[in-house]
Structure formats: structure tokens, C-alpha cells
Amino acid sequence: MLSVIRAVEAGAVTMKGVKEATGLSRLKIERALNALEKQKLLVREGQGFRATVLPEAGPPNRQCGSCNACCDILEVAAAEKPVNQLCRHWHAGTGCTIYDRRPQMCRSFVCAWLQGHLDDDWFPAKSGIIVHFSQDAVNVTVDDHCLNRWREEPYFSRLSEWSLKGIRRIGNRGYATLVVSGADRFLLLGQTIVPEPTLFGTAFVPLTAETFRFWRAKSPEHLQRLHERIAEIERIRLEFGSCTIPDEPDDDPYPPYRPALLRSNLS
Ligand code: SF4
Ligand code: SF4
């Protein structure tokens, strides 16, 4: 279901579009769409549909206009273009000089502003920030001339809000709001910024409505162990109303958090 909703959020609005984006069978997609519809996360409109959780689409006829940010900021491996370096195929006054044979990624790329999910503060040529949706993530890439812009307003609040919506809707696993800022990578968990998340994943529990304690996994087994311990923390929270969580962000969440220890902790 996760891959289907990300495909819808990324702009797929028909069965054919979702099929192309996910590679899933029609039956599986139909089941996922039905489940999303029941959860009021998706609305059918004629032959198509749209996700209800992201902001309503804005003007449908937006154009890139003066913007060439994705030919400058994003990495396009097929064009041997590194991140934050203007593509060698881009010429001022001409634009893309290999337009008819440009790589597939260039053909299919549509940023969230162009899709109408963001207002004009986010116009990439002005903001220096490109947002695009992929199956399991909101991807944010920042121009190296303004590496900290994403931490400023109105950007940070909107990114935090999206991150929270994703976490609340999809749960603790598999969802990400990822920021690439120069050589640095960040994962956003509401208002909590996780620097340099690992490829194995980040486990987290809420501390407040908008902040989280996190642990970066060092292996798939570590991630599994973290999720088991977090499940235990959540059970204890449910039973006792609170649970002690260790301070060290990179260590496993060790005791004291088992019920017996917690009881003695509370007494
Ligand atoms: S970043 Fe968005 S608006 Fe700018 S050129 Fe790319 S798709 Fe168009
Ligand atoms: S190949 Fe063309 S469309 Fe793709 S990044 Fe380079 S200039 Fe832009």
C-alpha cells in the first residue's frame, strides 16, 4: 500500500500511472486503492484519483519558466551530472541541447512546486530548494549557494509538517523526509533533525507531538532489534503512561524501561 500511496503523491492519478510507477499487478493496486479510500486517504474522481493528505494541487498549468534548477542542483547519473553542478548539456539561451534524447530521469522529473503542491515561495529558481516525491520519501535537495535555507521559514515548518503527516499516516517504519544539503544528509522527523542517517534505517519514538528520540541502525539486525525495543517502550508507555528512555542517541535503548525496572524506577 505504501508504494501505491507514494506513487499517487508523486503524481500518478490513474491505474495505468500507478502500475508504471510501482510495477504492481492491477489487482494489488485496486486492493490498495480500496483500502486507502476506506481510510479517507484517497478520493476517486471519474477514472482517476488523488491523495487527500498532501496540500491540494495548485494552479494546474504551472510552467518551469525561468527555472532550470533541476538541471543544476540534482544529480543525474545518466547525464554524468553530479549534484549541484550545472549539466554540461545545458546552454544559456538554448536550454537542454540534447532535449530529444535526454535521459529518462529528465523526461519524467516533475518537482513538487511544478505539480502544484507548494506555493510560490518554493519556486526552485527563487528558493534554491527542489522537493520531489518518490515512492517512500519526500526528497529535498538544496542549492549549495544556500545550504541552510531549508532550516529557515517558511520552509522548515512545511517540511516538518509533511514529515509528521507521513509518520502519523504510515507509522514508524519506511517513511522518510530526506534533505540533501551539499555533502550532508538529514532525515527529518517532525522538528527533529537526524544528521547523516544510515542506509539501514532510523528507529524512533515520539518525545512530544513534534519531536522524536532516534537511533540510527548500524545493520539490518540492529534495526530489527531497535524496532523490537521500541515496541517494548510503546507497550510500557501504554501500560504505565510513561517510559524512561536513555539519552544517548546512538546507543540501543537499553533498560531501564522493562516493567519491573520501571516499577522500581517509579517507586
Ligand atoms: S526544478 Fe521544477 S520548476 Fe525548476 S525546472 Fe525543474 S521541474 Fe521545472
Ligand atoms: S540532460 Fe538536459 S534535461 Fe537532463 S539535466 Fe542535462 S540539461 Fe537538464
mmCIF file of C-alpha atoms and ligand atoms in Angstrom:
data_model
loop_
_atom_site.group_PDB
_atom_site.id
_atom_site.type_symbol
_atom_site.label_atom_id
_atom_site.label_comp_id
_atom_site.label_asym_id
_atom_site.label_seq_id
_atom_site.Cartn_x
_atom_site.Cartn_y
_atom_site.Cartn_z
ATOM 1 C CA MET A 1 0.000 0.000 0.000
ATOM 2 C CA LEU A 2 2.909 2.305 0.803
ATOM 3 C CA SER A 3 4.294 2.173 -2.723
ATOM 4 C CA VAL A 4 0.830 2.907 -4.137
ATOM 5 C CA ILE A 5 0.246 5.999 -1.996
ATOM 6 C CA ARG A 6 3.715 7.335 -2.774
ATOM 7 C CA ALA A 7 3.021 6.834 -6.480
ATOM 8 C CA VAL A 8 -0.253 8.774 -6.132
ATOM 9 C CA GLU A 9 1.516 11.522 -4.185
ATOM 10 C CA ALA A 10 4.237 11.608 -6.845
ATOM 11 C CA GLY A 11 1.617 12.465 -9.433
ATOM 12 C CA ALA A 12 0.176 9.155 -10.660
ATOM 13 C CA VAL A 13 -3.560 9.778 -10.920
ATOM 14 C CA THR A 14 -4.714 6.747 -12.913
ATOM 15 C CA MET A 15 -4.440 2.972 -12.588
ATOM 16 C CA LYS A 16 -2.018 2.962 -15.545
ATOM 17 C CA GLY A 17 0.175 5.608 -13.893
ATOM 18 C CA VAL A 18 0.342 3.724 -10.592
ATOM 19 C CA LYS A 19 1.069 0.459 -12.437
ATOM 20 C CA GLU A 20 4.005 2.065 -14.250
ATOM 21 C CA ALA A 21 5.329 3.661 -11.069
ATOM 22 C CA THR A 22 5.059 0.596 -8.818
ATOM 23 C CA GLY A 23 5.257 -2.423 -11.124
ATOM 24 C CA LEU A 24 2.432 -3.989 -9.052
ATOM 25 C CA SER A 25 -0.411 -6.005 -10.551
ATOM 26 C CA ARG A 26 -3.768 -4.351 -11.240
ATOM 27 C CA LEU A 27 -5.378 -6.496 -8.537
ATOM 28 C CA LYS A 28 -2.880 -5.457 -5.870
ATOM 29 C CA ILE A 29 -3.205 -1.797 -6.834
ATOM 30 C CA GLU A 30 -7.014 -1.997 -6.758
ATOM 31 C CA ARG A 31 -6.890 -3.546 -3.273
ATOM 32 C CA ALA A 32 -4.508 -0.834 -2.057
ATOM 33 C CA LEU A 33 -6.677 1.901 -3.582
ATOM 34 C CA ASN A 34 -9.787 0.472 -1.915
ATOM 35 C CA ALA A 35 -8.007 0.351 1.448
ATOM 36 C CA LEU A 36 -6.783 3.934 1.040
ATOM 37 C CA GLU A 37 -10.252 5.053 0.036
ATOM 38 C CA LYS A 38 -11.746 3.447 3.150
ATOM 39 C CA GLN A 39 -9.163 5.256 5.286
ATOM 40 C CA LYS A 40 -10.156 8.514 3.567
ATOM 41 C CA LEU A 41 -6.585 8.906 2.293
ATOM 42 C CA LEU A 42 -7.652 8.869 -1.332
ATOM 43 C CA VAL A 43 -10.562 10.259 -3.320
ATOM 44 C CA ARG A 44 -11.726 8.790 -6.660
ATOM 45 C CA GLU A 45 -12.557 11.331 -9.311
ATOM 46 C CA GLY A 46 -14.041 9.877 -12.509
ATOM 47 C CA GLN A 47 -11.429 7.499 -13.940
ATOM 48 C CA GLY A 48 -8.701 8.902 -11.682
ATOM 49 C CA PHE A 49 -7.962 9.617 -8.033
ATOM 50 C CA ARG A 50 -5.929 11.857 -5.763
ATOM 51 C CA ALA A 51 -4.318 11.627 -2.317
ATOM 52 C CA THR A 52 -6.091 13.654 0.356
ATOM 53 C CA VAL A 53 -3.226 14.078 2.813
ATOM 54 C CA LEU A 54 -0.956 16.428 0.928
ATOM 55 C CA PRO A 55 -1.946 20.006 0.158
ATOM 56 C CA GLU A 56 -4.434 20.433 -2.635
ATOM 57 C CA ALA A 57 -2.881 20.863 -6.025
ATOM 58 C CA GLY A 58 -2.365 24.478 -7.024
ATOM 59 C CA PRO A 59 -2.642 26.021 -10.473
ATOM 60 C CA PRO A 60 -2.560 23.059 -12.894
ATOM 61 C CA ASN A 61 -0.813 24.975 -15.672
ATOM 62 C CA ARG A 62 2.434 25.928 -13.984
ATOM 63 C CA GLN A 63 5.482 26.108 -16.235
ATOM 64 C CA CYS A 64 9.177 25.821 -15.402
ATOM 65 C CA GLY A 65 9.676 29.256 -16.990
ATOM 66 C CA SER A 66 12.999 30.756 -15.976
ATOM 67 C CA CYS A 67 13.839 27.830 -13.695
ATOM 68 C CA ASN A 68 16.498 25.299 -14.598
ATOM 69 C CA ALA A 69 17.179 24.231 -11.012
ATOM 70 C CA CYS A 70 16.841 20.501 -11.644
ATOM 71 C CA CYS A 71 19.484 20.743 -14.433
ATOM 72 C CA ASP A 72 21.746 22.451 -11.900
ATOM 73 C CA ILE A 73 21.032 21.111 -8.403
ATOM 74 C CA LEU A 74 20.022 17.459 -8.815
ATOM 75 C CA GLU A 75 22.300 14.538 -9.575
ATOM 76 C CA VAL A 76 21.545 12.952 -12.968
ATOM 77 C CA ALA A 77 23.795 9.918 -13.268
ATOM 78 C CA ALA A 78 22.648 9.132 -16.818
ATOM 79 C CA ALA A 79 23.885 12.555 -17.943
ATOM 80 C CA GLU A 80 27.057 12.193 -15.834
ATOM 81 C CA LYS A 81 25.870 15.205 -13.912
ATOM 82 C CA PRO A 82 26.912 15.489 -10.258
ATOM 83 C CA VAL A 83 24.759 17.165 -7.644
ATOM 84 C CA ASN A 84 24.989 20.974 -7.571
ATOM 85 C CA GLN A 85 26.790 21.348 -10.871
ATOM 86 C CA LEU A 86 25.103 22.759 -13.962
ATOM 87 C CA CYS A 87 24.658 19.991 -16.515
ATOM 88 C CA ARG A 88 27.177 20.106 -19.373
ATOM 89 C CA HIS A 89 24.248 19.730 -21.793
ATOM 90 C CA TRP A 90 22.651 22.971 -20.591
ATOM 91 C CA HIS A 91 23.472 26.053 -22.659
ATOM 92 C CA ALA A 92 22.207 29.537 -21.826
ATOM 93 C CA GLY A 93 19.662 30.674 -24.378
ATOM 94 C CA THR A 94 19.214 27.146 -25.755
ATOM 95 C CA GLY A 95 18.376 25.122 -22.681
ATOM 96 C CA CYS A 96 18.922 21.375 -22.861
ATOM 97 C CA THR A 97 20.967 20.706 -26.015
ATOM 98 C CA ILE A 98 20.058 17.005 -26.019
ATOM 99 C CA TYR A 99 16.379 17.566 -25.294
ATOM 100 C CA ASP A 100 15.101 14.898 -27.729
ATOM 101 C CA ARG A 101 17.419 12.259 -26.324
ATOM 102 C CA ARG A 102 17.668 13.440 -22.714
ATOM 103 C CA PRO A 103 17.773 10.678 -20.064
ATOM 104 C CA GLN A 104 14.573 9.129 -18.758
ATOM 105 C CA MET A 105 15.020 10.751 -15.363
ATOM 106 C CA CYS A 106 14.994 14.196 -17.023
ATOM 107 C CA ARG A 107 11.889 13.272 -19.027
ATOM 108 C CA SER A 108 9.910 12.078 -16.031
ATOM 109 C CA PHE A 109 11.108 14.512 -13.379
ATOM 110 C CA VAL A 110 8.478 16.899 -12.038
ATOM 111 C CA CYS A 111 9.193 18.826 -8.861
ATOM 112 C CA ALA A 112 6.546 19.340 -6.177
ATOM 113 C CA TRP A 113 6.255 23.055 -6.989
ATOM 114 C CA LEU A 114 5.510 22.304 -10.640
ATOM 115 C CA GLN A 115 2.935 19.729 -9.513
ATOM 116 C CA GLY A 116 1.204 22.473 -7.532
ATOM 117 C CA HIS A 117 1.876 21.117 -4.038
ATOM 118 C CA LEU A 118 3.826 24.190 -2.955
ATOM 119 C CA ASP A 119 3.226 27.921 -3.147
ATOM 120 C CA ASP A 120 5.495 30.373 -4.949
ATOM 121 C CA ASP A 121 7.878 30.793 -2.010
ATOM 122 C CA TRP A 122 9.063 27.355 -3.115
ATOM 123 C CA PHE A 123 9.675 28.192 -6.788
ATOM 124 C CA PRO A 124 13.041 26.379 -7.085
ATOM 125 C CA ALA A 125 14.768 29.189 -9.003
ATOM 126 C CA LYS A 126 13.932 31.509 -6.092
ATOM 127 C CA SER A 127 14.106 29.197 -3.076
ATOM 128 C CA GLY A 128 17.139 27.143 -4.093
ATOM 129 C CA ILE A 129 15.224 24.094 -2.843
ATOM 130 C CA ILE A 130 13.865 21.298 -5.019
ATOM 131 C CA VAL A 131 11.262 18.992 -3.496
ATOM 132 C CA HIS A 132 10.120 15.849 -5.239
ATOM 133 C CA PHE A 133 8.224 12.769 -4.181
ATOM 134 C CA SER A 134 9.401 9.223 -4.642
ATOM 135 C CA GLN A 135 7.746 6.030 -3.501
ATOM 136 C CA ASP A 136 8.918 6.094 0.103
ATOM 137 C CA ALA A 137 10.167 9.611 0.597
ATOM 138 C CA VAL A 138 9.812 13.341 0.272
ATOM 139 C CA ASN A 139 13.185 14.300 -1.236
ATOM 140 C CA VAL A 140 14.576 17.770 -0.610
ATOM 141 C CA THR A 141 17.722 18.886 -2.438
ATOM 142 C CA VAL A 142 19.261 22.243 -1.616
ATOM 143 C CA ASP A 143 21.372 24.546 -3.807
ATOM 144 C CA ASP A 144 24.920 24.767 -2.453
ATOM 145 C CA HIS A 145 24.654 28.577 -2.502
ATOM 146 C CA CYS A 146 22.090 28.421 0.324
ATOM 147 C CA LEU A 147 22.807 25.196 2.186
ATOM 148 C CA ASN A 148 20.803 26.141 5.298
ATOM 149 C CA ARG A 149 17.786 27.658 3.547
ATOM 150 C CA TRP A 150 15.702 24.556 4.326
ATOM 151 C CA ARG A 151 16.119 25.284 8.055
ATOM 152 C CA GLU A 152 14.555 28.726 7.593
ATOM 153 C CA GLU A 153 10.891 29.701 7.379
ATOM 154 C CA PRO A 154 8.535 29.094 5.694
ATOM 155 C CA TYR A 155 10.447 26.009 4.534
ATOM 156 C CA PHE A 156 11.262 24.201 7.769
ATOM 157 C CA SER A 157 7.708 24.319 9.135
ATOM 158 C CA ARG A 158 6.270 22.882 5.931
ATOM 159 C CA LEU A 159 8.871 20.103 5.742
ATOM 160 C CA SER A 160 8.292 19.251 9.427
ATOM 161 C CA GLU A 161 4.554 19.181 8.819
ATOM 162 C CA TRP A 162 4.949 16.782 5.880
ATOM 163 C CA SER A 163 7.253 14.589 7.878
ATOM 164 C CA LEU A 164 4.729 14.391 10.736
ATOM 165 C CA LYS A 165 1.870 13.634 8.364
ATOM 166 C CA GLY A 166 3.875 10.800 6.846
ATOM 167 C CA ILE A 167 4.842 9.374 10.222
ATOM 168 C CA ARG A 168 1.275 9.529 11.570
ATOM 169 C CA ARG A 169 -0.210 8.063 8.426
ATOM 170 C CA ILE A 170 2.293 5.367 7.577
ATOM 171 C CA GLY A 171 3.705 4.569 11.017
ATOM 172 C CA ASN A 172 7.158 4.199 12.382
ATOM 173 C CA ARG A 173 8.825 2.398 9.504
ATOM 174 C CA GLY A 174 9.709 3.004 5.923
ATOM 175 C CA TYR A 175 8.772 6.677 5.578
ATOM 176 C CA ALA A 176 11.279 9.453 5.141
ATOM 177 C CA THR A 177 11.640 13.169 4.579
ATOM 178 C CA LEU A 178 15.210 13.377 3.339
ATOM 179 C CA VAL A 179 17.279 16.528 2.890
ATOM 180 C CA VAL A 180 20.452 16.630 0.796
ATOM 181 C CA SER A 181 22.384 19.815 1.532
ATOM 182 C CA GLY A 182 25.835 19.854 -0.044
ATOM 183 C CA ALA A 183 27.748 16.853 1.282
ATOM 184 C CA ASP A 184 25.359 16.491 4.229
ATOM 185 C CA ARG A 185 22.299 14.294 4.510
ATOM 186 C CA PHE A 186 19.497 14.739 7.008
ATOM 187 C CA LEU A 187 16.360 12.846 7.901
ATOM 188 C CA LEU A 188 13.538 14.941 9.255
ATOM 189 C CA LEU A 189 11.301 13.515 11.990
ATOM 190 C CA GLY A 190 8.841 16.322 12.623
ATOM 191 C CA GLN A 191 11.028 19.063 14.121
ATOM 192 C CA THR A 192 13.813 16.637 14.980
ATOM 193 C CA ILE A 193 16.732 16.637 12.552
ATOM 194 C CA VAL A 194 18.663 13.370 12.226
ATOM 195 C CA PRO A 195 22.117 14.090 10.778
ATOM 196 C CA GLU A 196 23.679 11.533 8.444
ATOM 197 C CA PRO A 197 21.029 8.792 8.664
ATOM 198 C CA THR A 198 22.413 5.349 7.859
ATOM 199 C CA LEU A 199 21.346 3.232 4.917
ATOM 200 C CA PHE A 200 19.963 0.664 7.353
ATOM 201 C CA GLY A 201 17.305 2.986 8.692
ATOM 202 C CA THR A 202 16.452 5.072 11.734
ATOM 203 C CA ALA A 203 14.216 3.872 14.538
ATOM 204 C CA PHE A 204 12.364 6.486 16.550
ATOM 205 C CA VAL A 205 9.807 7.122 19.256
ATOM 206 C CA PRO A 206 7.880 10.351 19.909
ATOM 207 C CA LEU A 207 9.013 12.559 22.798
ATOM 208 C CA THR A 208 6.474 15.333 22.191
ATOM 209 C CA ALA A 209 3.842 15.873 19.492
ATOM 210 C CA GLU A 210 6.513 17.146 17.090
ATOM 211 C CA THR A 211 9.852 15.796 18.335
ATOM 212 C CA PHE A 212 11.390 12.334 18.475
ATOM 213 C CA ARG A 213 14.190 10.332 20.081
ATOM 214 C CA PHE A 214 16.043 8.410 17.403
ATOM 215 C CA TRP A 215 18.560 5.619 16.959
ATOM 216 C CA ARG A 216 20.455 5.120 13.696
ATOM 217 C CA ALA A 217 20.769 1.454 12.797
ATOM 218 C CA LYS A 218 24.190 0.020 12.014
ATOM 219 C CA SER A 219 22.913 -3.154 10.336
ATOM 220 C CA PRO A 220 19.585 -4.775 9.384
ATOM 221 C CA GLU A 221 19.795 -6.877 12.564
ATOM 222 C CA HIS A 222 20.378 -3.740 14.629
ATOM 223 C CA LEU A 223 17.330 -2.097 13.060
ATOM 224 C CA GLN A 224 15.236 -5.158 13.871
ATOM 225 C CA ARG A 225 16.475 -5.090 17.481
ATOM 226 C CA LEU A 226 15.739 -1.370 17.747
ATOM 227 C CA HIS A 227 12.204 -1.874 16.488
ATOM 228 C CA GLU A 228 11.641 -4.675 18.987
ATOM 229 C CA ARG A 229 12.855 -2.472 21.833
ATOM 230 C CA ILE A 230 10.778 0.445 20.651
ATOM 231 C CA ALA A 231 7.731 -1.816 20.557
ATOM 232 C CA GLU A 232 8.509 -2.655 24.180
ATOM 233 C CA ILE A 233 8.841 1.043 25.069
ATOM 234 C CA GLU A 234 5.467 1.682 23.454
ATOM 235 C CA ARG A 235 3.875 -1.196 25.356
ATOM 236 C CA ILE A 236 5.254 0.201 28.620
ATOM 237 C CA ARG A 237 4.031 3.683 27.763
ATOM 238 C CA LEU A 238 0.606 2.233 27.123
ATOM 239 C CA GLU A 239 0.588 0.332 30.401
ATOM 240 C CA PHE A 240 2.271 2.875 32.690
ATOM 241 C CA GLY A 241 1.699 6.167 30.886
ATOM 242 C CA SER A 242 5.427 6.886 30.505
ATOM 243 C CA CYS A 243 8.736 5.180 29.986
ATOM 244 C CA THR A 244 12.317 6.143 30.720
ATOM 245 C CA ILE A 245 14.354 6.447 27.527
ATOM 246 C CA PRO A 246 18.128 6.648 27.550
ATOM 247 C CA ASP A 247 19.796 9.877 26.476
ATOM 248 C CA GLU A 248 22.488 8.595 24.134
ATOM 249 C CA PRO A 249 21.014 8.956 20.646
ATOM 250 C CA ASP A 250 23.300 6.393 19.022
ATOM 251 C CA ASP A 251 23.093 3.628 21.604
ATOM 252 C CA ASP A 252 20.455 0.967 21.782
ATOM 253 C CA PRO A 253 17.550 1.861 24.037
ATOM 254 C CA TYR A 254 18.747 -0.248 26.963
ATOM 255 C CA PRO A 255 16.941 -0.529 30.298
ATOM 256 C CA PRO A 256 15.656 0.985 32.498
ATOM 257 C CA TYR A 257 12.456 0.500 30.605
ATOM 258 C CA ARG A 258 11.281 -3.032 31.422
ATOM 259 C CA PRO A 259 8.148 -3.132 33.576
ATOM 260 C CA ALA A 260 9.890 -4.493 36.703
ATOM 261 C CA LEU A 261 12.645 -1.907 36.485
ATOM 262 C CA LEU A 262 10.189 0.808 35.613
ATOM 263 C CA ARG A 263 8.079 -0.025 38.669
ATOM 264 C CA SER A 264 11.135 0.290 40.877
ATOM 265 C CA ASN A 265 12.056 3.437 38.947
ATOM 266 C CA LEU A 266 8.661 4.957 39.660
ATOM 267 C CA SER A 267 8.525 3.894 43.312
HETATM 268 S S1 SF4 B 1 13.075 22.378 -10.578
HETATM 269 FE FE1 SF4 B 1 10.880 22.175 -11.038
HETATM 270 S S2 SF4 B 1 10.255 24.165 -11.883
HETATM 271 FE FE2 SF4 B 1 12.504 24.090 -11.945
HETATM 272 S S3 SF4 B 1 12.988 23.343 -13.995
HETATM 273 FE FE3 SF4 B 1 12.917 21.546 -12.647
HETATM 274 S S4 SF4 B 1 10.803 20.761 -12.789
HETATM 275 FE FE4 SF4 B 1 10.820 22.861 -13.627
HETATM 276 S S1 SF4 B 2 20.372 16.267 -19.877
HETATM 277 FE FE1 SF4 B 2 19.215 18.109 -20.346
HETATM 278 S S2 SF4 B 2 17.317 17.956 -19.083
HETATM 279 FE FE2 SF4 B 2 18.840 16.482 -18.264
HETATM 280 S S3 SF4 B 2 19.939 17.593 -16.645
HETATM 281 FE FE3 SF4 B 2 21.110 17.851 -18.516
HETATM 282 S S4 SF4 B 2 20.380 19.784 -19.414
HETATM 283 FE FE4 SF4 B 2 18.860 19.118 -17.885
#
